[in-house]
Amino acid sequence: MEKNGTYEKGMWLVHTQYGIGKIKGIDVKDISGEDTRYYRIKTNNSTFWIPVDQMDSEELRPLSTQEEIQLAIATLQKPPKEMSSNYKERQKNIQNARIRNTPQSMARVVRDLRERRRNKGPLNTTERSAYHTLKERLIEEWSMVTGHRIEKITSKVDSLLNPQTTQ
């Protein structure tokens, strides 16, 4: 994923913690007697500020391209990989997906956690939360990139995660 470092009002961005947001403007805040410029970014649930000079951080990236969404779809279509039986290893994999903050990494974790739940029973609280958060973010970004309604994308993701077996 390319970052061009140039952001403008109206651009959509993806933050590792806050999800998808739109730059609504630039605010100047007095921090310890020094004026600092911040991008004001609005998500569905909140507003957050990122210092203009920190916009190239690894926590933030532009909205994905159609090609990147296609890679995520291809990942969902691949057979799931069995997750480690070691809780700490699984948490590390989930955290790595959050840090990578790409549709493909989100799709991989969602696919594999879904399979773990199917084979091993209920996920623990942390895994369940990660599954729902990453799935929602993947769906929201896919919807934004393609222009399709959330409901349609949710149905597509669910069908990819729960393929019908033919007999």
C-alpha positions as protocol buffer text, in pm:
chain_id: "A"
residue {
  index: 1
  type: MET
  ca { x: 0 y: 0 z: 0 }
}
residue {
  index: 2
  type: GLU
  ca { x: 144 y: 331 z: -108 }
}
residue {
  index: 3
  type: LYS
  ca { x: 139 y: 635 z: 115 }
}
residue {
  index: 4
  type: ASN
  ca { x: 193 y: 961 z: -63 }
}
residue {
  index: 5
  type: GLY
  ca { x: 214 y: 1173 z: 252 }
}
residue {
  index: 6
  type: THR
  ca { x: -22 y: 1431 z: 101 }
}
residue {
  index: 7
  type: TYR
  ca { x: -360 y: 1443 z: 265 }
}
residue {
  index: 8
  type: GLU
  ca { x: -644 y: 1683 z: 197 }
}
residue {
  index: 9
  type: LYS
  ca { x: -978 y: 1769 z: 344 }
}
residue {
  index: 10
  type: GLY
  ca { x: -1233 y: 1513 z: 225 }
}
residue {
  index: 11
  type: MET
  ca { x: -989 y: 1222 z: 193 }
}
residue {
  index: 12
  type: TRP
  ca { x: -1076 y: 887 z: 347 }
}
residue {
  index: 13
  type: LEU
  ca { x: -812 y: 721 z: 566 }
}
residue {
  index: 14
  type: VAL
  ca { x: -785 y: 402 z: 770 }
}
residue {
  index: 15
  type: HIS
  ca { x: -642 y: 414 z: 1122 }
}
residue {
  index: 16
  type: THR
  ca { x: -531 y: 96 z: 1302 }
}
residue {
  index: 17
  type: GLN
  ca { x: -728 y: 184 z: 1616 }
}
residue {
  index: 18
  type: TYR
  ca { x: -1017 y: 402 z: 1498 }
}
residue {
  index: 19
  type: GLY
  ca { x: -1096 y: 247 z: 1160 }
}
residue {
  index: 20
  type: ILE
  ca { x: -1215 y: 442 z: 854 }
}
residue {
  index: 21
  type: GLY
  ca { x: -1245 y: 816 z: 882 }
}
residue {
  index: 22
  type: LYS
  ca { x: -1272 y: 1122 z: 664 }
}
residue {
  index: 23
  type: ILE
  ca { x: -1052 y: 1429 z: 701 }
}
residue {
  index: 24
  type: LYS
  ca { x: -1293 y: 1705 z: 796 }
}
residue {
  index: 25
  type: GLY
  ca { x: -1041 y: 1984 z: 838 }
}
residue {
  index: 26
  type: ILE
  ca { x: -726 y: 2112 z: 1001 }
}
residue {
  index: 27
  type: ASP
  ca { x: -744 y: 2248 z: 1355 }
}
residue {
  index: 28
  type: VAL
  ca { x: -477 y: 2438 z: 1541 }
}
residue {
  index: 29
  type: LYS
  ca { x: -446 y: 2346 z: 1908 }
}
residue {
  index: 30
  type: ASP
  ca { x: -233 y: 2512 z: 2174 }
}
residue {
  index: 31
  type: ILE
  ca { x: -26 y: 2236 z: 2330 }
}
residue {
  index: 32
  type: SER
  ca { x: 207 y: 2353 z: 2608 }
}
residue {
  index: 33
  type: GLY
  ca { x: 212 y: 2704 z: 2466 }
}
residue {
  index: 34
  type: GLU
  ca { x: 290 y: 2592 z: 2112 }
}
residue {
  index: 35
  type: ASP
  ca { x: 40 y: 2592 z: 1826 }
}
residue {
  index: 36
  type: THR
  ca { x: 21 y: 2251 z: 1662 }
}
residue {
  index: 37
  type: ARG
  ca { x: -175 y: 2171 z: 1345 }
}
residue {
  index: 38
  type: TYR
  ca { x: -396 y: 1861 z: 1354 }
}
residue {
  index: 39
  type: TYR
  ca { x: -605 y: 1685 z: 1094 }
}
residue {
  index: 40
  type: ARG
  ca { x: -956 y: 1637 z: 1235 }
}
residue {
  index: 41
  type: ILE
  ca { x: -1075 y: 1294 z: 1122 }
}
residue {
  index: 42
  type: LYS
  ca { x: -1437 y: 1184 z: 1165 }
}
residue {
  index: 43
  type: THR
  ca { x: -1538 y: 817 z: 1181 }
}
residue {
  index: 44
  type: ASN
  ca { x: -1889 y: 673 z: 1219 }
}
residue {
  index: 45
  type: ASN
  ca { x: -1846 y: 666 z: 1597 }
}
residue {
  index: 46
  type: SER
  ca { x: -1600 y: 938 z: 1690 }
}
residue {
  index: 47
  type: THR
  ca { x: -1366 y: 1216 z: 1591 }
}
residue {
  index: 48
  type: PHE
  ca { x: -992 y: 1198 z: 1642 }
}
residue {
  index: 49
  type: TRP
  ca { x: -700 y: 1430 z: 1570 }
}
residue {
  index: 50
  type: ILE
  ca { x: -363 y: 1340 z: 1422 }
}
residue {
  index: 51
  type: PRO
  ca { x: -80 y: 1594 z: 1418 }
}
residue {
  index: 52
  type: VAL
  ca { x: -11 y: 1701 z: 1059 }
}
residue {
  index: 53
  type: ASP
  ca { x: 358 y: 1616 z: 1106 }
}
residue {
  index: 54
  type: GLN
  ca { x: 269 y: 1257 z: 1209 }
}
residue {
  index: 55
  type: MET
  ca { x: 48 y: 1168 z: 914 }
}
residue {
  index: 56
  type: ASP
  ca { x: 309 y: 927 z: 777 }
}
residue {
  index: 57
  type: SER
  ca { x: 288 y: 706 z: 1085 }
}
residue {
  index: 58
  type: GLU
  ca { x: 235 y: 333 z: 1039 }
}
residue {
  index: 59
  type: GLU
  ca { x: -103 y: 364 z: 1210 }
}
residue {
  index: 60
  type: LEU
  ca { x: -262 y: 547 z: 920 }
}
residue {
  index: 61
  type: ARG
  ca { x: -304 y: 472 z: 552 }
}
residue {
  index: 62
  type: PRO
  ca { x: -518 y: 579 z: 257 }
}
residue {
  index: 63
  type: LEU
  ca { x: -833 y: 384 z: 171 }
}
residue {
  index: 64
  type: SER
  ca { x: -754 y: 65 z: -21 }
}
residue {
  index: 65
  type: THR
  ca { x: -771 y: 21 z: -394 }
}
residue {
  index: 66
  type: GLN
  ca { x: -1000 y: -219 z: -581 }
}
residue {
  index: 67
  type: GLU
  ca { x: -697 y: -447 z: -630 }
}
residue {
  index: 68
  type: GLU
  ca { x: -631 y: -462 z: -256 }
}
residue {
  index: 69
  type: ILE
  ca { x: -995 y: -552 z: -192 }
}
residue {
  index: 70
  type: GLN
  ca { x: -964 y: -828 z: -455 }
}
residue {
  index: 71
  type: LEU
  ca { x: -663 y: -967 z: -264 }
}
residue {
  index: 72
  type: ALA
  ca { x: -878 y: -976 z: 51 }
}
residue {
  index: 73
  type: ILE
  ca { x: -1155 y: -1158 z: -136 }
}
residue {
  index: 74
  type: ALA
  ca { x: -902 y: -1409 z: -269 }
}
residue {
  index: 75
  type: THR
  ca { x: -777 y: -1461 z: 88 }
}
residue {
  index: 76
  type: LEU
  ca { x: -1131 y: -1530 z: 213 }
}
residue {
  index: 77
  type: GLN
  ca { x: -1172 y: -1786 z: -68 }
}
residue {
  index: 78
  type: LYS
  ca { x: -858 y: -1977 z: 26 }
}
residue {
  index: 79
  type: PRO
  ca { x: -879 y: -2267 z: 271 }
}
residue {
  index: 80
  type: PRO
  ca { x: -834 y: -2148 z: 630 }
}
residue {
  index: 81
  type: LYS
  ca { x: -509 y: -2214 z: 811 }
}
residue {
  index: 82
  type: GLU
  ca { x: -523 y: -2377 z: 1150 }
}
residue {
  index: 83
  type: MET
  ca { x: -430 y: -2132 z: 1421 }
}
residue {
  index: 84
  type: SER
  ca { x: -181 y: -2225 z: 1689 }
}
residue {
  index: 85
  type: SER
  ca { x: -310 y: -2396 z: 2000 }
}
residue {
  index: 86
  type: ASN
  ca { x: -91 y: -2152 z: 2193 }
}
residue {
  index: 87
  type: TYR
  ca { x: -300 y: -1856 z: 2308 }
}
residue {
  index: 88
  type: LYS
  ca { x: -7 y: -1612 z: 2299 }
}
residue {
  index: 89
  type: GLU
  ca { x: 78 y: -1712 z: 1941 }
}
residue {
  index: 90
  type: ARG
  ca { x: -280 y: -1651 z: 1833 }
}
residue {
  index: 91
  type: GLN
  ca { x: -280 y: -1309 z: 2004 }
}
residue {
  index: 92
  type: LYS
  ca { x: 46 y: -1223 z: 1828 }
}
residue {
  index: 93
  type: ASN
  ca { x: -109 y: -1312 z: 1490 }
}
residue {
  index: 94
  type: ILE
  ca { x: -416 y: -1098 z: 1564 }
}
residue {
  index: 95
  type: GLN
  ca { x: -199 y: -806 z: 1676 }
}
residue {
  index: 96
  type: ASN
  ca { x: 16 y: -836 z: 1363 }
}
residue {
  index: 97
  type: ALA
  ca { x: -296 y: -813 z: 1145 }
}
residue {
  index: 98
  type: ARG
  ca { x: -405 y: -500 z: 1330 }
}
residue {
  index: 99
  type: ILE
  ca { x: -60 y: -344 z: 1284 }
}
residue {
  index: 100
  type: ARG
  ca { x: -46 y: -434 z: 913 }
}
residue {
  index: 101
  type: ASN
  ca { x: -391 y: -274 z: 880 }
}
residue {
  index: 102
  type: THR
  ca { x: -459 y: -411 z: 532 }
}
residue {
  index: 103
  type: PRO
  ca { x: -778 y: -573 z: 400 }
}
residue {
  index: 104
  type: GLN
  ca { x: -581 y: -888 z: 320 }
}
residue {
  index: 105
  type: SER
  ca { x: -439 y: -923 z: 673 }
}
residue {
  index: 106
  type: MET
  ca { x: -785 y: -859 z: 821 }
}
residue {
  index: 107
  type: ALA
  ca { x: -940 y: -1118 z: 588 }
}
residue {
  index: 108
  type: ARG
  ca { x: -680 y: -1379 z: 683 }
}
residue {
  index: 109
  type: VAL
  ca { x: -744 y: -1343 z: 1057 }
}
residue {
  index: 110
  type: VAL
  ca { x: -1123 y: -1333 z: 1015 }
}
residue {
  index: 111
  type: ARG
  ca { x: -1114 y: -1646 z: 797 }
}
residue {
  index: 112
  type: ASP
  ca { x: -887 y: -1836 z: 1036 }
}
residue {
  index: 113
  type: LEU
  ca { x: -1074 y: -1731 z: 1353 }
}
residue {
  index: 114
  type: ARG
  ca { x: -1403 y: -1835 z: 1190 }
}
residue {
  index: 115
  type: GLU
  ca { x: -1255 y: -2178 z: 1120 }
}
residue {
  index: 116
  type: ARG
  ca { x: -1118 y: -2204 z: 1474 }
}
residue {
  index: 117
  type: ARG
  ca { x: -1464 y: -2132 z: 1614 }
}
residue {
  index: 118
  type: ARG
  ca { x: -1616 y: -2392 z: 1382 }
}
residue {
  index: 119
  type: ASN
  ca { x: -1365 y: -2662 z: 1483 }
}
residue {
  index: 120
  type: LYS
  ca { x: -1274 y: -2580 z: 1844 }
}
residue {
  index: 121
  type: GLY
  ca { x: -1587 y: -2415 z: 1980 }
}
residue {
  index: 122
  type: PRO
  ca { x: -1640 y: -2063 z: 2116 }
}
residue {
  index: 123
  type: LEU
  ca { x: -1358 y: -1814 z: 2085 }
}
residue {
  index: 124
  type: ASN
  ca { x: -1222 y: -1644 z: 2394 }
}
residue {
  index: 125
  type: THR
  ca { x: -1329 y: -1285 z: 2461 }
}
residue {
  index: 126
  type: THR
  ca { x: -1024 y: -1128 z: 2298 }
}
residue {
  index: 127
  type: GLU
  ca { x: -1051 y: -1341 z: 1985 }
}
residue {
  index: 128
  type: ARG
  ca { x: -1426 y: -1286 z: 1958 }
}
residue {
  index: 129
  type: SER
  ca { x: -1373 y: -909 z: 1982 }
}
residue {
  index: 130
  type: ALA
  ca { x: -1095 y: -918 z: 1722 }
}
residue {
  index: 131
  type: TYR
  ca { x: -1308 y: -1131 z: 1489 }
}
residue {
  index: 132
  type: HIS
  ca { x: -1601 y: -887 z: 1502 }
}
residue {
  index: 133
  type: THR
  ca { x: -1387 y: -571 z: 1483 }
}
residue {
  index: 134
  type: LEU
  ca { x: -1172 y: -690 z: 1193 }
}
residue {
  index: 135
  type: LYS
  ca { x: -1472 y: -830 z: 1005 }
}
residue {
  index: 136
  type: GLU
  ca { x: -1663 y: -501 z: 1045 }
}
residue {
  index: 137
  type: ARG
  ca { x: -1363 y: -298 z: 930 }
}
residue {
  index: 138
  type: LEU
  ca { x: -1308 y: -523 z: 629 }
}
residue {
  index: 139
  type: ILE
  ca { x: -1675 y: -496 z: 532 }
}
residue {
  index: 140
  type: GLU
  ca { x: -1682 y: -119 z: 580 }
}
residue {
  index: 141
  type: GLU
  ca { x: -1371 y: -63 z: 370 }
}
residue {
  index: 142
  type: TRP
  ca { x: -1487 y: -304 z: 99 }
}
residue {
  index: 143
  type: SER
  ca { x: -1817 y: -114 z: 87 }
}
residue {
  index: 144
  type: MET
  ca { x: -1643 y: 224 z: 68 }
}
residue {
  index: 145
  type: VAL
  ca { x: -1408 y: 113 z: -209 }
}
residue {
  index: 146
  type: THR
  ca { x: -1669 y: -60 z: -425 }
}
residue {
  index: 147
  type: GLY
  ca { x: -1969 y: 161 z: -351 }
}
residue {
  index: 148
  type: HIS
  ca { x: -2182 y: -140 z: -256 }
}
residue {
  index: 149
  type: ARG
  ca { x: -2413 y: -133 z: 43 }
}
residue {
  index: 150
  type: ILE
  ca { x: -2286 y: -272 z: 375 }
}
residue {
  index: 151
  type: GLU
  ca { x: -2563 y: -535 z: 375 }
}
residue {
  index: 152
  type: LYS
  ca { x: -2456 y: -670 z: 36 }
}
residue {
  index: 153
  type: ILE
  ca { x: -2090 y: -690 z: 140 }
}
residue {
  index: 154
  type: THR
  ca { x: -2183 y: -851 z: 473 }
}
residue {
  index: 155
  type: SER
  ca { x: -2381 y: -1117 z: 288 }
}
residue {
  index: 156
  type: LYS
  ca { x: -2087 y: -1177 z: 50 }
}
residue {
  index: 157
  type: VAL
  ca { x: -1836 y: -1207 z: 336 }
}
residue {
  index: 158
  type: ASP
  ca { x: -2067 y: -1444 z: 523 }
}
residue {
  index: 159
  type: SER
  ca { x: -2105 y: -1662 z: 214 }
}
residue {
  index: 160
  type: LEU
  ca { x: -1725 y: -1672 z: 167 }
}
residue {
  index: 161
  type: LEU
  ca { x: -1677 y: -1766 z: 533 }
}
residue {
  index: 162
  type: ASN
  ca { x: -1952 y: -2029 z: 524 }
}
residue {
  index: 163
  type: PRO
  ca { x: -1930 y: -2196 z: 183 }
}
residue {
  index: 164
  type: GLN
  ca { x: -2206 y: -2440 z: 101 }
}
residue {
  index: 165
  type: THR
  ca { x: -2075 y: -2790 z: 62 }
}
residue {
  index: 166
  type: THR
  ca { x: -2202 y: -2970 z: -246 }
}
residue {
  index: 167
  type: GLN
  ca { x: -2288 y: -3333 z: -219 }
}
